[in-house]
Short mmCIF file of C-alpha atoms in Angstrom, two decimals:
data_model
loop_
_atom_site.label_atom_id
_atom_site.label_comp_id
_atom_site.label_asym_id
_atom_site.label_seq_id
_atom_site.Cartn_x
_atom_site.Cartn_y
_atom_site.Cartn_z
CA UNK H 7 0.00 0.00 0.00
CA UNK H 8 3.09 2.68 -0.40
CA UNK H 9 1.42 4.36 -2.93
CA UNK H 10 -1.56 5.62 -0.26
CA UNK H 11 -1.09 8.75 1.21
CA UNK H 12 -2.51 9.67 4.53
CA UNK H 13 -5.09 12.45 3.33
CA UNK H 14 -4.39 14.91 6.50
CA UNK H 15 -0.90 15.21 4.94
CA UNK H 16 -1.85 15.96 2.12
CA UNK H 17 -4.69 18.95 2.87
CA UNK H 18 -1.63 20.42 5.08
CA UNK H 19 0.22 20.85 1.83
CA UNK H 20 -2.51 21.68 -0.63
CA UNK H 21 -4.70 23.78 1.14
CA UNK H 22 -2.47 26.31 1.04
CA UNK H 23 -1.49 26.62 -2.58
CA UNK H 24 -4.78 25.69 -4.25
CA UNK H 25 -8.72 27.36 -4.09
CA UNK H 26 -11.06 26.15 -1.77
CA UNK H 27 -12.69 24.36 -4.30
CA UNK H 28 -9.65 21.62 -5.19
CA UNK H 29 -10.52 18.06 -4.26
CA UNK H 30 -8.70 15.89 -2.34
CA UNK H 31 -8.43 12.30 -4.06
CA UNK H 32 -7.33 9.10 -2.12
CA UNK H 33 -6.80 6.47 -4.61
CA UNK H 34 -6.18 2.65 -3.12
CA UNK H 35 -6.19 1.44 -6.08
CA UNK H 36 -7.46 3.69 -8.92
CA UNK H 37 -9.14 1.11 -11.41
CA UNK H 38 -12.27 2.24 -13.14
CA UNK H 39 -14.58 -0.44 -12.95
CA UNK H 40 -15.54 -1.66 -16.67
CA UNK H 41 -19.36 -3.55 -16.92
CA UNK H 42 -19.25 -6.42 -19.11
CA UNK H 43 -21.38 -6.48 -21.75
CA UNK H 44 -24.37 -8.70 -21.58
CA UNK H 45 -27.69 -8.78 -22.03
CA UNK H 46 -28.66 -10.39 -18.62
CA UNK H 47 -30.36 -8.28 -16.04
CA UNK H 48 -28.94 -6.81 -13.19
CA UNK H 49 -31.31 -5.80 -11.15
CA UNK H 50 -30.69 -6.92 -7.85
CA UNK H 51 -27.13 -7.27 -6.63
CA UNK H 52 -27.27 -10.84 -6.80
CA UNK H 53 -23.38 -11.01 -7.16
CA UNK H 54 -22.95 -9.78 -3.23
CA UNK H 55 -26.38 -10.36 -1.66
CA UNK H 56 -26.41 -14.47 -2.50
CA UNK H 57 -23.84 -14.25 -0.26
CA UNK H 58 -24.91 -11.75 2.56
CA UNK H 59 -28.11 -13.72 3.14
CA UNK H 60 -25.14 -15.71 5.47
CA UNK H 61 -24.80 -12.74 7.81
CA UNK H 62 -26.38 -13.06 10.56
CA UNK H 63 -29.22 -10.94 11.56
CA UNK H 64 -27.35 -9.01 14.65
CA UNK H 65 -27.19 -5.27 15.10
CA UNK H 66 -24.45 -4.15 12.35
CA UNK H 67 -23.16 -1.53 14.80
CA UNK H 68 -22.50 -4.60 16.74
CA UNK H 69 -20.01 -5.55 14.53
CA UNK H 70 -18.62 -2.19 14.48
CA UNK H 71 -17.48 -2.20 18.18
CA UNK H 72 -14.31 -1.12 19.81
CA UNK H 73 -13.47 -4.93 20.96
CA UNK H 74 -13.48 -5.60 17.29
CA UNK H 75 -11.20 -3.01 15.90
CA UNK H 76 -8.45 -4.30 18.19
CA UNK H 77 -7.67 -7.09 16.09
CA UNK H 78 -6.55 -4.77 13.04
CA UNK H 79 -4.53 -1.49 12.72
CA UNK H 80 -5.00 -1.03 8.81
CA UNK H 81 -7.63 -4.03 8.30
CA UNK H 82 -4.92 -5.48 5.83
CA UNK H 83 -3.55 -7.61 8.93
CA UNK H 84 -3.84 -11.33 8.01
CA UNK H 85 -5.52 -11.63 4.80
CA UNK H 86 -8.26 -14.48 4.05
CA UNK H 87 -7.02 -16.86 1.16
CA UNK H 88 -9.01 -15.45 -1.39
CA UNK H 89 -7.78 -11.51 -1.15
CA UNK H 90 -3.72 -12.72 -0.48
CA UNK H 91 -1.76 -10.90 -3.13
CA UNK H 92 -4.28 -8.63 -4.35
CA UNK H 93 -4.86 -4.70 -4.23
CA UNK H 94 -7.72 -3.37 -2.52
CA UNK H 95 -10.09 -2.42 -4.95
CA UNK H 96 -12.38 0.74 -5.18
CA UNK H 97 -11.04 4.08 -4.17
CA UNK H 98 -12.56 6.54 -1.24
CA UNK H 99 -12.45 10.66 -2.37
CA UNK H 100 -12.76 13.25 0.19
CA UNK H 101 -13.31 17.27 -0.55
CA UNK H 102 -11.20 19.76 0.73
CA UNK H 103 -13.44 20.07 3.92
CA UNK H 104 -12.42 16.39 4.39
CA UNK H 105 -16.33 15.43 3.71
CA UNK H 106 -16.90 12.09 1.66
CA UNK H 107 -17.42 11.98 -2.18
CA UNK H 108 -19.52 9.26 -2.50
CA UNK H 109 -18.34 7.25 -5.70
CA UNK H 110 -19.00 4.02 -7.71
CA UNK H 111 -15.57 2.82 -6.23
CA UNK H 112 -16.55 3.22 -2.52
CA UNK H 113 -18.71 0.42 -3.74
CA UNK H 114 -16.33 -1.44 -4.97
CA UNK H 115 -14.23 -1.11 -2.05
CA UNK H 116 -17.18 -2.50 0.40
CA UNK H 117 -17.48 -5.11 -2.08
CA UNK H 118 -14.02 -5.91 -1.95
CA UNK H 119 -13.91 -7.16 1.65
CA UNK H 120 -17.52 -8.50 1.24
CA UNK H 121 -16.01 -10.55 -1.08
CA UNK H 122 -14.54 -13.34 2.07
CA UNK H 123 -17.68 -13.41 3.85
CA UNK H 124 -17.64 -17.58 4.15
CA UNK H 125 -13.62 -17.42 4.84
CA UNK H 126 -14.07 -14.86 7.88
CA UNK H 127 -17.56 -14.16 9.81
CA UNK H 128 -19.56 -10.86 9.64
CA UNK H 129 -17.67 -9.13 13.06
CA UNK H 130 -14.13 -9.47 11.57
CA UNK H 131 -15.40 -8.15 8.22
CA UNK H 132 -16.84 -5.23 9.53
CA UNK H 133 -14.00 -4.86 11.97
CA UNK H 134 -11.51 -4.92 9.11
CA UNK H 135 -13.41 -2.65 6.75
CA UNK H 136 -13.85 -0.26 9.85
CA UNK H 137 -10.23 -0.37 10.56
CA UNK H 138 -8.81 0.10 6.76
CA UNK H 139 -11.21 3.30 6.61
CA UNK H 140 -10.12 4.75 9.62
CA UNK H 141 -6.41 4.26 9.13
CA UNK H 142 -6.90 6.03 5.66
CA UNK H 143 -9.41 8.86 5.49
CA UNK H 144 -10.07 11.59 8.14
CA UNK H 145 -12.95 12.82 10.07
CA UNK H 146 -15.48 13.44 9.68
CA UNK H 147 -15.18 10.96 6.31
CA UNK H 148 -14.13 8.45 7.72
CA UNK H 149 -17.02 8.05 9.72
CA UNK H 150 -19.76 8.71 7.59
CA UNK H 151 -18.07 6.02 5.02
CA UNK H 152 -18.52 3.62 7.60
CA UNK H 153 -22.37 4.56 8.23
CA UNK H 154 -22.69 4.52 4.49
CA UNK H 155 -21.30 0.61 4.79
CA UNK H 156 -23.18 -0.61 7.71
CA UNK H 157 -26.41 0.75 5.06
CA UNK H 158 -25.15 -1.28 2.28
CA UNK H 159 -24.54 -4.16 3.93
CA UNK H 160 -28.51 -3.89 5.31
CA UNK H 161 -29.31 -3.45 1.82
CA UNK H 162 -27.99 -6.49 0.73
CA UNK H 163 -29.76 -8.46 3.66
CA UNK H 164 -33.00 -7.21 2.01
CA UNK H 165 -32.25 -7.96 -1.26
CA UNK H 166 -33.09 -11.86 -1.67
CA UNK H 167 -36.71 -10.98 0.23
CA UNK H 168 -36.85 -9.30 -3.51
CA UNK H 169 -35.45 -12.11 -5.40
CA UNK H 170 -37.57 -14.66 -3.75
CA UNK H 171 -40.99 -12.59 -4.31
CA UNK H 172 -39.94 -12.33 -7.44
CA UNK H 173 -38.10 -16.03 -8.58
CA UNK H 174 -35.27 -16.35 -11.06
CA UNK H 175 -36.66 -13.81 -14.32
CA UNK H 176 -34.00 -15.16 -16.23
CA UNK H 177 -34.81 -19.68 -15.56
CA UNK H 178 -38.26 -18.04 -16.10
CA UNK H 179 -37.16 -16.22 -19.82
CA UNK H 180 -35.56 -19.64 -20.53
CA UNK H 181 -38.41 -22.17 -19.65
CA UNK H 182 -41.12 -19.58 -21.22
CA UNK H 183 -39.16 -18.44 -23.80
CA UNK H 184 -40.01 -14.77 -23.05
CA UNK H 185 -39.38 -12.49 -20.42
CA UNK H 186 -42.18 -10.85 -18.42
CA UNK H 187 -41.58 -7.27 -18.98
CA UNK H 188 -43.85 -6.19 -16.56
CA UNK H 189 -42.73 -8.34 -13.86
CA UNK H 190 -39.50 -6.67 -14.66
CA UNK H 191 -40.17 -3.76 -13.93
CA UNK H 192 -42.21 -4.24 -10.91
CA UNK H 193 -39.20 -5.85 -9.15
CA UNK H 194 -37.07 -2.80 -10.24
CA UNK H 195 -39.59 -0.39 -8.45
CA UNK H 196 -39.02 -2.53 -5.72
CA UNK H 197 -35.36 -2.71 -5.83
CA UNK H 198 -35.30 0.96 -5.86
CA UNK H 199 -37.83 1.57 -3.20
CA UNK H 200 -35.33 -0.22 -1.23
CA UNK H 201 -32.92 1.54 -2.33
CA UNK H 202 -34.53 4.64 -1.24
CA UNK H 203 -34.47 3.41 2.48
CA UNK H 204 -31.09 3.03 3.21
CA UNK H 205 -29.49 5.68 0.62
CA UNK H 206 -29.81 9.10 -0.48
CA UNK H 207 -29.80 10.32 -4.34
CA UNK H 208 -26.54 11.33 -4.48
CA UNK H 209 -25.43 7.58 -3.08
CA UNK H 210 -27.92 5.73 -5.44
CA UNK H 211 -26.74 7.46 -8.17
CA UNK H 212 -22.84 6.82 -7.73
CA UNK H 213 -23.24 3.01 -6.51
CA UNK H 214 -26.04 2.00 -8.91
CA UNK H 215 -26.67 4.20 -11.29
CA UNK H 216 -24.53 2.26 -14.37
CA UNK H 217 -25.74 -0.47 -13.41
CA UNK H 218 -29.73 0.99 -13.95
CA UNK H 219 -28.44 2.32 -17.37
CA UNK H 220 -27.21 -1.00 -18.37
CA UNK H 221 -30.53 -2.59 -16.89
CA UNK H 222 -32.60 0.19 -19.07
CA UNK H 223 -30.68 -1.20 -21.87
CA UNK H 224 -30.98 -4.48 -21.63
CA UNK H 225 -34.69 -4.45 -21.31
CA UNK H 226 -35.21 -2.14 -24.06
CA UNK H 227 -33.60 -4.87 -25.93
CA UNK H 228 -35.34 -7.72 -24.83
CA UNK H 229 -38.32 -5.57 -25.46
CA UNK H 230 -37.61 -4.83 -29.31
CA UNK H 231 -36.29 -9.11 -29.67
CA UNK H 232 -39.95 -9.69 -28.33
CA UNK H 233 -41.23 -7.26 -31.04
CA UNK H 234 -43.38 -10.03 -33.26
CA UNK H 235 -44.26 -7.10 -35.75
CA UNK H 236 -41.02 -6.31 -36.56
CA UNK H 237 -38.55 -7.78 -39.15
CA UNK H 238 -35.07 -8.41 -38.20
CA UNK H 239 -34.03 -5.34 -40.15
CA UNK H 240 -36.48 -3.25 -37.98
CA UNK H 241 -34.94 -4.78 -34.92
CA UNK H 242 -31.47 -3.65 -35.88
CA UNK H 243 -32.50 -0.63 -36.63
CA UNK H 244 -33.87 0.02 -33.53
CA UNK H 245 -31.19 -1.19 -31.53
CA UNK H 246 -28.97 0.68 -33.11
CA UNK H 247 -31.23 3.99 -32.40
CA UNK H 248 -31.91 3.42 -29.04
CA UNK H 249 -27.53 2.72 -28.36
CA UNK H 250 -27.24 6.08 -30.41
CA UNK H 251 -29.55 7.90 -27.87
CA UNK H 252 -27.79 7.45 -24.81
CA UNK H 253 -25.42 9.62 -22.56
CA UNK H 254 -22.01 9.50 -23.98
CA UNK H 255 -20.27 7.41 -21.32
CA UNK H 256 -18.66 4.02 -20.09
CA UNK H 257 -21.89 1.83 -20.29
CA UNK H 258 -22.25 3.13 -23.67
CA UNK H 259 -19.01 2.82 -24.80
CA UNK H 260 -18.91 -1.33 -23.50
CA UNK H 261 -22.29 -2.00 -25.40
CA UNK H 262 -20.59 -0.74 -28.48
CA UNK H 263 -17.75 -2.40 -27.74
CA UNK H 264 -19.65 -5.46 -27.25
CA UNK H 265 -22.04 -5.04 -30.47
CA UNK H 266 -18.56 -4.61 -32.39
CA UNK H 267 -17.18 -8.18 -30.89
CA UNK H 268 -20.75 -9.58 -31.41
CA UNK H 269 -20.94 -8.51 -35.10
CA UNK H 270 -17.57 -9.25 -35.50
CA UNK H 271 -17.50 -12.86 -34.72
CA UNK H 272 -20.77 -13.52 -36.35
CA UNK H 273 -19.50 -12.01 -39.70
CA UNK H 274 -16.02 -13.74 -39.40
CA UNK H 275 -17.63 -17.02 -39.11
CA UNK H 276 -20.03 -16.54 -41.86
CA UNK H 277 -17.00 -15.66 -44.51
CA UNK H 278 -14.75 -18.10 -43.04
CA UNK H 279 -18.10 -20.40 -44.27
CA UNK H 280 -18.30 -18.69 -47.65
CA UNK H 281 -14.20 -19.14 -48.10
CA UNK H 282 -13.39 -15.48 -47.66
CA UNK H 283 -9.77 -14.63 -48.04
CA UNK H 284 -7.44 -13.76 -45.61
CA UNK H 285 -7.71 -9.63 -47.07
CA UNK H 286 -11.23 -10.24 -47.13
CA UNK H 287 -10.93 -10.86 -43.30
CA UNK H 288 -8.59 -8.09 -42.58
CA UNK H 289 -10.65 -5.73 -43.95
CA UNK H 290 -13.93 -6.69 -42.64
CA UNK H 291 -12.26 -6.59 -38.99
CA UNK H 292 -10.62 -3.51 -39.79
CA UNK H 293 -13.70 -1.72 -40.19
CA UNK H 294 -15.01 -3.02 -36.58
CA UNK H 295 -12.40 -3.56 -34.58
CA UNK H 296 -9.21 -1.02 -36.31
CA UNK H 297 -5.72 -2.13 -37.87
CA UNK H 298 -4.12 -2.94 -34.74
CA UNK H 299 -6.87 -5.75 -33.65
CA UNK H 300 -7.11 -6.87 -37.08
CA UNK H 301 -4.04 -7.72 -37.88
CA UNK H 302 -3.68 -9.65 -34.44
CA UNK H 303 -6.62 -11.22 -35.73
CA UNK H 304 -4.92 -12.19 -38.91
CA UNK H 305 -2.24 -13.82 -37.00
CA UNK H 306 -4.28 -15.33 -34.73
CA UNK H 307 -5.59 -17.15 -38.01
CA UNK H 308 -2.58 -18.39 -39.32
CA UNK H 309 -1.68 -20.06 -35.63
CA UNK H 310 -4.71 -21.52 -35.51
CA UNK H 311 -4.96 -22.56 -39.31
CA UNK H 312 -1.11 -24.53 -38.14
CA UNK H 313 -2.08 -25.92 -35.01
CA UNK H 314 -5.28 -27.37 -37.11
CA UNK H 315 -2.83 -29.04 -39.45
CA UNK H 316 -0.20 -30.63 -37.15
CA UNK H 317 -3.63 -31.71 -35.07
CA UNK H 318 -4.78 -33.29 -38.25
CA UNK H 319 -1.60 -34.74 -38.63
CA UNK H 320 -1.52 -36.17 -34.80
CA UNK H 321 -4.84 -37.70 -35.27
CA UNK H 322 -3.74 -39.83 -38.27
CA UNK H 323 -0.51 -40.97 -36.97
CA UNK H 324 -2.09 -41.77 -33.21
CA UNK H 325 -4.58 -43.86 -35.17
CA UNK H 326 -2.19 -45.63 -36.85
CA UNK H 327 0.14 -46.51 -33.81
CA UNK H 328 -3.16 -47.42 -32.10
CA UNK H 329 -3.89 -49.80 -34.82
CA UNK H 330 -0.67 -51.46 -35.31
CA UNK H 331 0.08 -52.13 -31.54
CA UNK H 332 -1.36 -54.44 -29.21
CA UNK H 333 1.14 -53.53 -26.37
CA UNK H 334 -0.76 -50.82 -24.35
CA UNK H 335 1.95 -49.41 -22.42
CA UNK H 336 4.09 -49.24 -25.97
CA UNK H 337 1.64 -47.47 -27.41
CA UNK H 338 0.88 -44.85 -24.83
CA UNK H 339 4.70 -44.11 -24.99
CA UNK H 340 4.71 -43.57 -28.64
CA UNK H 341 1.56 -41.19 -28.27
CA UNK H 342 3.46 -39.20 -25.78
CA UNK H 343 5.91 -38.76 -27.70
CA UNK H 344 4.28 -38.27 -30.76
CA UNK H 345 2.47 -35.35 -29.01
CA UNK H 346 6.22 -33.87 -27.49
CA UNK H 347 7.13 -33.40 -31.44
CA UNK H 348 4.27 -31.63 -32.98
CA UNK H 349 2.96 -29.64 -30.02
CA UNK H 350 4.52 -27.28 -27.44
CA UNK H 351 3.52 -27.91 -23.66
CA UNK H 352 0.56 -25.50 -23.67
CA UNK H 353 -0.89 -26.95 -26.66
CA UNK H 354 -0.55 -30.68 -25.81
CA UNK H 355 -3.29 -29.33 -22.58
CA UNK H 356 -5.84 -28.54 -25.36
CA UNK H 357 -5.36 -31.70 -27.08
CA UNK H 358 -8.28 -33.52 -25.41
CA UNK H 359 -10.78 -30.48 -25.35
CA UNK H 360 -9.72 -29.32 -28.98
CA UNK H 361 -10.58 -33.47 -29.92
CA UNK H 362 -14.06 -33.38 -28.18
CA UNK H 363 -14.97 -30.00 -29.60
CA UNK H 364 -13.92 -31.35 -33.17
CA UNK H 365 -16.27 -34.47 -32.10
CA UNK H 366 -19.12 -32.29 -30.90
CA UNK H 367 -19.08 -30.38 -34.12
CA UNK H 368 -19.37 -33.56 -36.25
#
């Protein structure tokens, strides 16, 4: 953690230099948190709560006590398993008045530590998460990050009361073969009623407000693939529209980025069907993805075009030695060996899954 600063130090220092107006950042580890694109509904925090419904149901100030804290200076102090060798994710900001900037990334950071709930119970969790803050990020931010925690972690108690009112949308979508729009949207009115209990604007709006854009998008898609009076052109087109429409930002950029990748392999695979050329390639992926990830593109072709060929290859001569030998043990050394010549270490690992995919496909 050298590269945190304690933030007291550094108001000393800028407070007299800047306007009263500068803001104070404390990055633990600045990494903007990218969605991936998908067209599965968020809209409870099933990632996290699945797992809170383990807490227990005791007073989370409880948790929070003095007897608690004196297990951890920084909260970093003896690591479960799963968070050993990693950087604490998320980020907490404070303004120049040492007040908290609530941000996507505080999120992240509760999530973070949330994440070994099952390796370590709910008191050393919130003792830890209480301790990191405080050995961080001054009053009074410090403290109201930690009421701002004890809040989420509430939340996601309430959450599966949602999910079960509600059941799984999406083993619903797949047994019915449509979603239920409506019922979609009555469980995000409920989401964000709750939502509205334990948070205030500003907060719902940094922790889930990309996440409600993506959701707005994703139904708005279902919504126009459920469209029986439209032709698949008319879907496209309003797709497309509806993308074109919203706020210039990250969730917009990752669904383009994602309708790129999507078009991209389903047009590769249709001219690698039709016998495009290699330049035919190039330039179709240029157009999507740019030069640069064409052409790795391109080379990822020819690697894969050779590794089909000495596979090819393999196959034939392992049938042969399989065919010709009765001694078992004989054989399997051959094989082996067979395998050392035509393919490095890594490859001979995708040897069996690269034959049952081949299978599958036949």
């Amino acid at each position: 953690m050298s590269n945190n600063r304690r933030p007291y130090l550094t108001i000393l220092v800028i407070t007299v230099v800047i306007i009263v107006t500068a803001v104070i950042i404390l990055w633990f580890k600045p990494n903007q948190s990218n969605m991936t694109p998908s067209q599965t509904l968020s809209t409870v925090d099933s990632d996290i709560s699945s797992t809170m419904v383990k807490l227990s149901d005791n007073n989370n100030e409880t948790a929070l006590s003095t007897n608690n804290n004196d297990r951890f200076i920084t909260g970093l102090e003896n690591l479960p398993r799963s968070l050993q060798g990693t950087d604490v994710d998320g980020e907490i900001i404070i303004d120049e008045n040492k007040q908290l900037v609530v941000t996507e990334g505080l999120r992240r950071l509760f999530d973070y530590f949330l994440s070994a709930l099952g390796e370590e119970d709910e008191a050393t969790i919130f003792a830890r998460v209480e301790s990191y803050i405080r050995s961080f990020v001054p009053e009074p931010a410090a403290s109201q990050a930690i009421v701002i925690f004890n809040k989420y972690v509430a939340y996601l108690k309430a959450i599966p009361e949602i999910e079960k009112r509600f059941g799984n949308l999406q083993l619903q979508a797949t047994q019915n073969g449509e979603l239920d729009l409506n019922m979609v949207a009555q469980q995000k009115q409920d989401v964000a009623k709750l939502r509205q209990q334990y948070f205030d604007t500003q907060t719902i709006t940094a922790f889930f407000g990309a996440e409600d854009e993506y959701d707005d998008y994703s139904i708005a898609m279902i919504n126009i693939n459920q469209n029986k009076l439209m032709s698949d052109e008319q879907k496209a087109a309003a797709q497309q529209d509806y993308v074109s429409r919203m706020p210039d930002n990250m969730t917009k950029v990752n669904i383009e980025q994602q309708a790129n990748l999507n078009a991209l392999m389903s047009r590769t695979e249709q001219m690698k069907a039709q016998g495009a050329t290699p330049e035919a390639l190039y330039n179709m992926r240029r157009e999507l993805v740019g030069a640069a990830a064409a052409g790795r593109l391109s080379q990822l072709d020819k690697e894969d075009a050779n590794f089909d060929q000495r596979f090819t290859r393999y196959q034939v001569q392992k049938q042969q030695l399989l065919s010709q030998n009765t001694n078992s043990t004989q054989t399997r050394v051959q094989i082996e060996q067979l395998e050392q010549q035509l393919f490095s270490d890594t490859e001979r690992k995708r040897l069996a899954g690269y034959a049952a995919m081949q299978q599958q496909q036949q």
